[in-house]
PDB file of C-alpha atoms in Angstrom:
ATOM      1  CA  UNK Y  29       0.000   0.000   0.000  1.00 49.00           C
ATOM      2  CA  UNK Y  30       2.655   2.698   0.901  1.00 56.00           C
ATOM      3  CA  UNK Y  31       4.869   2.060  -2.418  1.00 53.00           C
ATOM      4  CA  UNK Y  32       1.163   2.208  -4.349  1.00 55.00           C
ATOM      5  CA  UNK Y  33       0.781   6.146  -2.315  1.00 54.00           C
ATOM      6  CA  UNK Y  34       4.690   6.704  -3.020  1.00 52.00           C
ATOM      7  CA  UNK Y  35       3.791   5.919  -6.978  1.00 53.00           C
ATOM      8  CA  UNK Y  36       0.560   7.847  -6.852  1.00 53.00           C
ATOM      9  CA  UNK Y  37       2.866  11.035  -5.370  1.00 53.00           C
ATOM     10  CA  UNK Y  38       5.949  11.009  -8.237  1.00 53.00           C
ATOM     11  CA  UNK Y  39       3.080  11.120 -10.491  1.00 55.00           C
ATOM     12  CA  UNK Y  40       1.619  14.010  -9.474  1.00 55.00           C
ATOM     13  CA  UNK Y  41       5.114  15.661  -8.904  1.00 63.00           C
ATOM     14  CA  UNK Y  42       5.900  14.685 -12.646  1.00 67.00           C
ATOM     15  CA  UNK Y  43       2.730  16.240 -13.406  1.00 75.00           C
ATOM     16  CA  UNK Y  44       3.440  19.257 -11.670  1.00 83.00           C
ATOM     17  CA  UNK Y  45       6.856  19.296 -12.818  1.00 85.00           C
ATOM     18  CA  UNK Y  46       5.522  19.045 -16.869  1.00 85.00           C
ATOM     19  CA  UNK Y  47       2.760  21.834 -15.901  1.00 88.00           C
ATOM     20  CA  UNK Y  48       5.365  24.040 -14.903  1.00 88.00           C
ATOM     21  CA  UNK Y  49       7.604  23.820 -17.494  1.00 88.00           C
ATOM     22  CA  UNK Y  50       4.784  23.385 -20.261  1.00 88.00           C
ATOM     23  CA  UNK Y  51       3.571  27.056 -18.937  1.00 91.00           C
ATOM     24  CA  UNK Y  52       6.668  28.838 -17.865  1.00 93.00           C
ATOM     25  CA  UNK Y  53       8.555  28.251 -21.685  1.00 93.00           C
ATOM     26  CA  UNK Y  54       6.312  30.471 -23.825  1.00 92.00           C
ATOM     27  CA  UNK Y  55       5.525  33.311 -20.702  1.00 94.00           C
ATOM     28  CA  UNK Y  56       8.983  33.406 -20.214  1.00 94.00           C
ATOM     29  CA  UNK Y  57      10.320  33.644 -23.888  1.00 94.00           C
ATOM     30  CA  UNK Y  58       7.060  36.201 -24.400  1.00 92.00           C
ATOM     31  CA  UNK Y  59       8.589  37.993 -21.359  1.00 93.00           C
ATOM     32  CA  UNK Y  60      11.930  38.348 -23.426  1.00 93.00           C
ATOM     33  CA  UNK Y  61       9.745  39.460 -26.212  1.00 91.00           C
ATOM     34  CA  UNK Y  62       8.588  41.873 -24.343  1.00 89.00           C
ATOM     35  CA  UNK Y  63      11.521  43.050 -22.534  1.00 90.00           C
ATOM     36  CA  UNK Y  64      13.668  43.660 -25.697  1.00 89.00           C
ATOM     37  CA  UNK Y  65      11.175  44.985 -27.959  1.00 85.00           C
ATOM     38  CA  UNK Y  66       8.148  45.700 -26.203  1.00 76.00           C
ATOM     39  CA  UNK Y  67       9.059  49.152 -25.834  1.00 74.00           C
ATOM     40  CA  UNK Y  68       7.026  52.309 -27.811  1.00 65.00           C
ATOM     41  CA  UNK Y  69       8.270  54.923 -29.627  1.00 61.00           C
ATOM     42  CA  UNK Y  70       7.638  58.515 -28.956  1.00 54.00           C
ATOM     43  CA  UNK Y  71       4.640  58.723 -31.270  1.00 54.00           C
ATOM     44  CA  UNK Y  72       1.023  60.679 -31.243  1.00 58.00           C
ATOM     45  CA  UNK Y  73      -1.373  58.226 -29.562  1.00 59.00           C
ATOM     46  CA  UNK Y  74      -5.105  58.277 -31.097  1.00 57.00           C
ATOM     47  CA  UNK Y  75      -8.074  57.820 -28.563  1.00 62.00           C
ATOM     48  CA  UNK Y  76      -8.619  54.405 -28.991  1.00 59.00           C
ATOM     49  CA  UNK Y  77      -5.717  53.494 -28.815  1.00 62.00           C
ATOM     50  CA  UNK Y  78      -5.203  50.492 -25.810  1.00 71.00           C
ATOM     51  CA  UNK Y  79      -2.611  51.275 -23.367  1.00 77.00           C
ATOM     52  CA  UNK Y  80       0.411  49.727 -23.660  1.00 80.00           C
ATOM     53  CA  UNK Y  81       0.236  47.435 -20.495  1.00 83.00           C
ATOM     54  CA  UNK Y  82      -2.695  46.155 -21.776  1.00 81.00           C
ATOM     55  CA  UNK Y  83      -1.232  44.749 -24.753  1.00 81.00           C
ATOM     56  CA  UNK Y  84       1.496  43.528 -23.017  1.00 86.00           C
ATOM     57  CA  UNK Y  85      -0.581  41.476 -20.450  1.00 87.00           C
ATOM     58  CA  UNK Y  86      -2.610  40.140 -23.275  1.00 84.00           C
ATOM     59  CA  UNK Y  87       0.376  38.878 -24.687  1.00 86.00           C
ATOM     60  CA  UNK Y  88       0.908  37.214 -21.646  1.00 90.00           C
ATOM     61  CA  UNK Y  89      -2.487  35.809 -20.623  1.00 88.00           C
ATOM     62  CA  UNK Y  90      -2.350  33.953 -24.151  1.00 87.00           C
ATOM     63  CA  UNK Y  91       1.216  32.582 -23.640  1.00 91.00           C
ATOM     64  CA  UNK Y  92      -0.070  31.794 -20.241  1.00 92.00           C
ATOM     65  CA  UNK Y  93      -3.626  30.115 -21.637  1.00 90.00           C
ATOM     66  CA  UNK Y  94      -1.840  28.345 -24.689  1.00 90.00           C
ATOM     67  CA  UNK Y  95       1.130  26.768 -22.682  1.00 92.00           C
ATOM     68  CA  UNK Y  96      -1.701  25.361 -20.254  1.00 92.00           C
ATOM     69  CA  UNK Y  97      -3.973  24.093 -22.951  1.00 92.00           C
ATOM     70  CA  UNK Y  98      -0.648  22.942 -24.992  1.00 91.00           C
ATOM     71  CA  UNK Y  99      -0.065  20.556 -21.544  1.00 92.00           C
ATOM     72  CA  UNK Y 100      -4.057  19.443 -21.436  1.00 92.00           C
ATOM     73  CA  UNK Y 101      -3.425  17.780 -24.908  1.00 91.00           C
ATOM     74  CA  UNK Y 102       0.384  16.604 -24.019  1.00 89.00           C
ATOM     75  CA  UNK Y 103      -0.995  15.244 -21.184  1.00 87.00           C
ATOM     76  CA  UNK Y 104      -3.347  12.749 -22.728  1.00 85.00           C
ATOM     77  CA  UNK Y 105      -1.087  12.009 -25.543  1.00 83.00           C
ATOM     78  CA  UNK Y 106      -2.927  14.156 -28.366  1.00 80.00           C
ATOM     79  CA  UNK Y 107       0.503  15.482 -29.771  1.00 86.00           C
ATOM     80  CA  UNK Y 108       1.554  11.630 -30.081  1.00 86.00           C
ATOM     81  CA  UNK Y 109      -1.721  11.037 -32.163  1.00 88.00           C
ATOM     82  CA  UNK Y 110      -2.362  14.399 -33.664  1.00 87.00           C
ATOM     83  CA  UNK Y 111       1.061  15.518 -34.871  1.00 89.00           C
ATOM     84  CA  UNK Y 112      -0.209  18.388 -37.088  1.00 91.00           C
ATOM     85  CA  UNK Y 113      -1.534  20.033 -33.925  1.00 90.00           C
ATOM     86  CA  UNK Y 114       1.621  20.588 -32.312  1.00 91.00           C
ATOM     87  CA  UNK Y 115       2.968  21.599 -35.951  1.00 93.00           C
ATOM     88  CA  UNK Y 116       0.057  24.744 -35.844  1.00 92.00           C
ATOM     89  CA  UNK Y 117       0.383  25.363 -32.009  1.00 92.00           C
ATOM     90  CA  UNK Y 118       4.275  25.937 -32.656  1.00 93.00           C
ATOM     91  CA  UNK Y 119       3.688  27.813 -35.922  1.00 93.00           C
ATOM     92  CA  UNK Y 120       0.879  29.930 -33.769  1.00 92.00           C
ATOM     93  CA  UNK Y 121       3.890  30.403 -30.957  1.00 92.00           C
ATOM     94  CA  UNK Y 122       6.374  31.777 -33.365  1.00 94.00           C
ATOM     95  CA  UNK Y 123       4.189  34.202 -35.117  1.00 92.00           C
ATOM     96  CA  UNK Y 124       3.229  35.946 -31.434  1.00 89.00           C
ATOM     97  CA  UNK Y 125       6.957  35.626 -30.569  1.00 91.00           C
ATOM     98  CA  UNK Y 126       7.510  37.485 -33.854  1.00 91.00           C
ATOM     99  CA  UNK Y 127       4.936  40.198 -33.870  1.00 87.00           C
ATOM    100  CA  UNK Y 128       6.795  42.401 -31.255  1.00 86.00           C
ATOM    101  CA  UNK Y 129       9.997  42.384 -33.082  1.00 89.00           C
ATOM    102  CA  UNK Y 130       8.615  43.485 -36.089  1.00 87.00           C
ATOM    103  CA  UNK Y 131       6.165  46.161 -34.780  1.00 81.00           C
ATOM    104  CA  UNK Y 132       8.335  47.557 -32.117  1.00 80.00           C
ATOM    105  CA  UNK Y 133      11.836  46.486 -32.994  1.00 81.00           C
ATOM    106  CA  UNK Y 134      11.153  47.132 -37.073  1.00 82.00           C
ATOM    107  CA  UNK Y 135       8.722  49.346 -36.965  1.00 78.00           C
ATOM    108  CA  UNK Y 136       6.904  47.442 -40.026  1.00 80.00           C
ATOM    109  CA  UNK Y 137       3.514  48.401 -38.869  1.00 77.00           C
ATOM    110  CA  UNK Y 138       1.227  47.372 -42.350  1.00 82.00           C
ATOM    111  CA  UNK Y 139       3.683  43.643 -41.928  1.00 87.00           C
ATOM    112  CA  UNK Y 140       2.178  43.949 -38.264  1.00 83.00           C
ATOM    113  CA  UNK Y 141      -1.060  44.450 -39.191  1.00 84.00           C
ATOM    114  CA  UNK Y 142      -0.665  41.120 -41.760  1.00 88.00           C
ATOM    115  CA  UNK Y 143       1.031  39.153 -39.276  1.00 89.00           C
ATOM    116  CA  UNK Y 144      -1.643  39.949 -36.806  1.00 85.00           C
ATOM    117  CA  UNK Y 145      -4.148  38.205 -39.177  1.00 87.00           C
ATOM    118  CA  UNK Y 146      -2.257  35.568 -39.694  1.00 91.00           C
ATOM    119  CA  UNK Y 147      -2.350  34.731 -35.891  1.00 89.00           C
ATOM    120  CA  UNK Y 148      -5.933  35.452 -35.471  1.00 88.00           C
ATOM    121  CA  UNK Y 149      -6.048  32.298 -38.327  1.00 90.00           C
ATOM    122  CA  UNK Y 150      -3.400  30.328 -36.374  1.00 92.00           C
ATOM    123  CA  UNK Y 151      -5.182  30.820 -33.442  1.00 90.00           C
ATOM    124  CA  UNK Y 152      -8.982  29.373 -34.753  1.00 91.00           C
ATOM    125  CA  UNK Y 153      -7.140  26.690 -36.350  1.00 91.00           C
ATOM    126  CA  UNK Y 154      -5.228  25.881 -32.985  1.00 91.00           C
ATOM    127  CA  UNK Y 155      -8.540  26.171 -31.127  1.00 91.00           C
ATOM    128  CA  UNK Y 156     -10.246  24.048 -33.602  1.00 92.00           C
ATOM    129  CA  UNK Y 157      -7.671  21.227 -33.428  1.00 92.00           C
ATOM    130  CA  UNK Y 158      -7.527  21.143 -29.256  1.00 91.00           C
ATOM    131  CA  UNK Y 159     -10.832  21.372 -29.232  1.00 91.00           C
ATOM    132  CA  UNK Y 160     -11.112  18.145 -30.673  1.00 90.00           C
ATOM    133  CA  UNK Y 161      -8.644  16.412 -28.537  1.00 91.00           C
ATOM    134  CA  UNK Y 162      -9.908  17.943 -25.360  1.00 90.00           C
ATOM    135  CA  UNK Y 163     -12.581  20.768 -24.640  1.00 91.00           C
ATOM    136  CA  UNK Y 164     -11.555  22.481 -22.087  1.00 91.00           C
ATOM    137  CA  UNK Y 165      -8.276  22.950 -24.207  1.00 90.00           C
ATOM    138  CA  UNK Y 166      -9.906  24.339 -26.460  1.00 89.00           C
ATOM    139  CA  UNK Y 167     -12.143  26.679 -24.809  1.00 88.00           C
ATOM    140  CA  UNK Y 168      -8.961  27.678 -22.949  1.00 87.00           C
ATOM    141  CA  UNK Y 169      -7.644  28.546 -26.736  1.00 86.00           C
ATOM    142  CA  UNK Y 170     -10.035  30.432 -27.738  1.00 84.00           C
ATOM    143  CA  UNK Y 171     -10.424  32.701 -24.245  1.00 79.00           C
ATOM    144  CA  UNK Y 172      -6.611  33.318 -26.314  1.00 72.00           C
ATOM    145  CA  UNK Y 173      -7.713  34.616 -28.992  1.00 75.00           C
ATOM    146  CA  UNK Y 174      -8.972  37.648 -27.190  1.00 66.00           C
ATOM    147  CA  UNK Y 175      -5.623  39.435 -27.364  1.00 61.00           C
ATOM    148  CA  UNK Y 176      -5.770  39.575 -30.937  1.00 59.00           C
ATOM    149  CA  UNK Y 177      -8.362  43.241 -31.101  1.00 58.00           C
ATOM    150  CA  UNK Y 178      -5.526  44.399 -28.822  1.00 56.00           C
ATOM    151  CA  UNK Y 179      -2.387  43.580 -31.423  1.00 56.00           C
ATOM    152  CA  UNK Y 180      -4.568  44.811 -34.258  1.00 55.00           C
ATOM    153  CA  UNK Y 181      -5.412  48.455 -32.723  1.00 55.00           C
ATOM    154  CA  UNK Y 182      -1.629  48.255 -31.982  1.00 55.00           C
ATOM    155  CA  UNK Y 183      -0.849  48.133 -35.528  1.00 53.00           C
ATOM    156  CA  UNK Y 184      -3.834  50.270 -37.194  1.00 52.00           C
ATOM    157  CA  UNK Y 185      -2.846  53.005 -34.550  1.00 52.00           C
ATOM    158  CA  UNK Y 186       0.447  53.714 -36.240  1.00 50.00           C
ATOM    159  CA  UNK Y 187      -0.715  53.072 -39.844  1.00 46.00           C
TER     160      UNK Y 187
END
């Protein structure tokens, strides 16, 4: 009985120990991101224009809500089964990773504004796929995609 509870409990720790790293990879390279580029030049702001910590904690919350639904579907072997899903999520990764660089670091603001799209599309698809694997996944995905609005305004307001 007590090496069953000993199993049971480096289970759970490797669970934990996955969870953490499966969540603290993209927040922290986003927080990199963020660090080197997120910065904004000296430019005349429009009205609705979102503030800037706003954007950057919506970058966040979606590296935060897509490493946790990335480890649902890891968890129960979906990236094993479904290999195409962890080709999109990774694909959806690098295109937020490289949105910052090339709106704050480039200054490319019409590329932004194209790129942005193209992770609004990343993002459905993503949700799409982990929604068929595992729900909550998805609906974790798509409570994601709400820091797109934020990118886009980000890019129209310097346009």
């Amino acid at each position: 009985m007590n090496a069953r509870k000993h199993k049971k409990s480096g289970t759970a720790l490797h669970g934990l120990r996955s969870l953490s790293v499966a969540v603290a990879f993209p927040l922290s390279l986003t927080v990199l991101d963020i660090f080197f580029f997120g910065y904004r030049r000296l430019l005349p702001k429009p009205f609705y224009f979102p503030p800037l910590w706003a954007l950057h904690l919506s970058f966040l919350a979606h590296a935060f809500l897509s490493g946790l639904s990335a480890w649902l579907i890891w968890a129960e072997g979906g990236f094993h089964r479904h290999p195409k899903a962890l080709a999109v999520y990774l694909g959806q990764q690098m295109l937020c990773l490289g949105w910052y660089p090339v709106v704050f670091g480039a200054g490319a603001i019409r590329v932004g504004l194209a790129l942005c799209g193209a992770i609004f599309g990343v993002m459905v698809g993503c949700a799409r796929m982990f929604r068929d694997m595992n729900p909550i996944a998805g609906d974790l995905e798509i409570r994601g995609i709400s820091e797109a609005p934020f990118s886009r305004a980000e890019s129209k307001a310097d346009c």
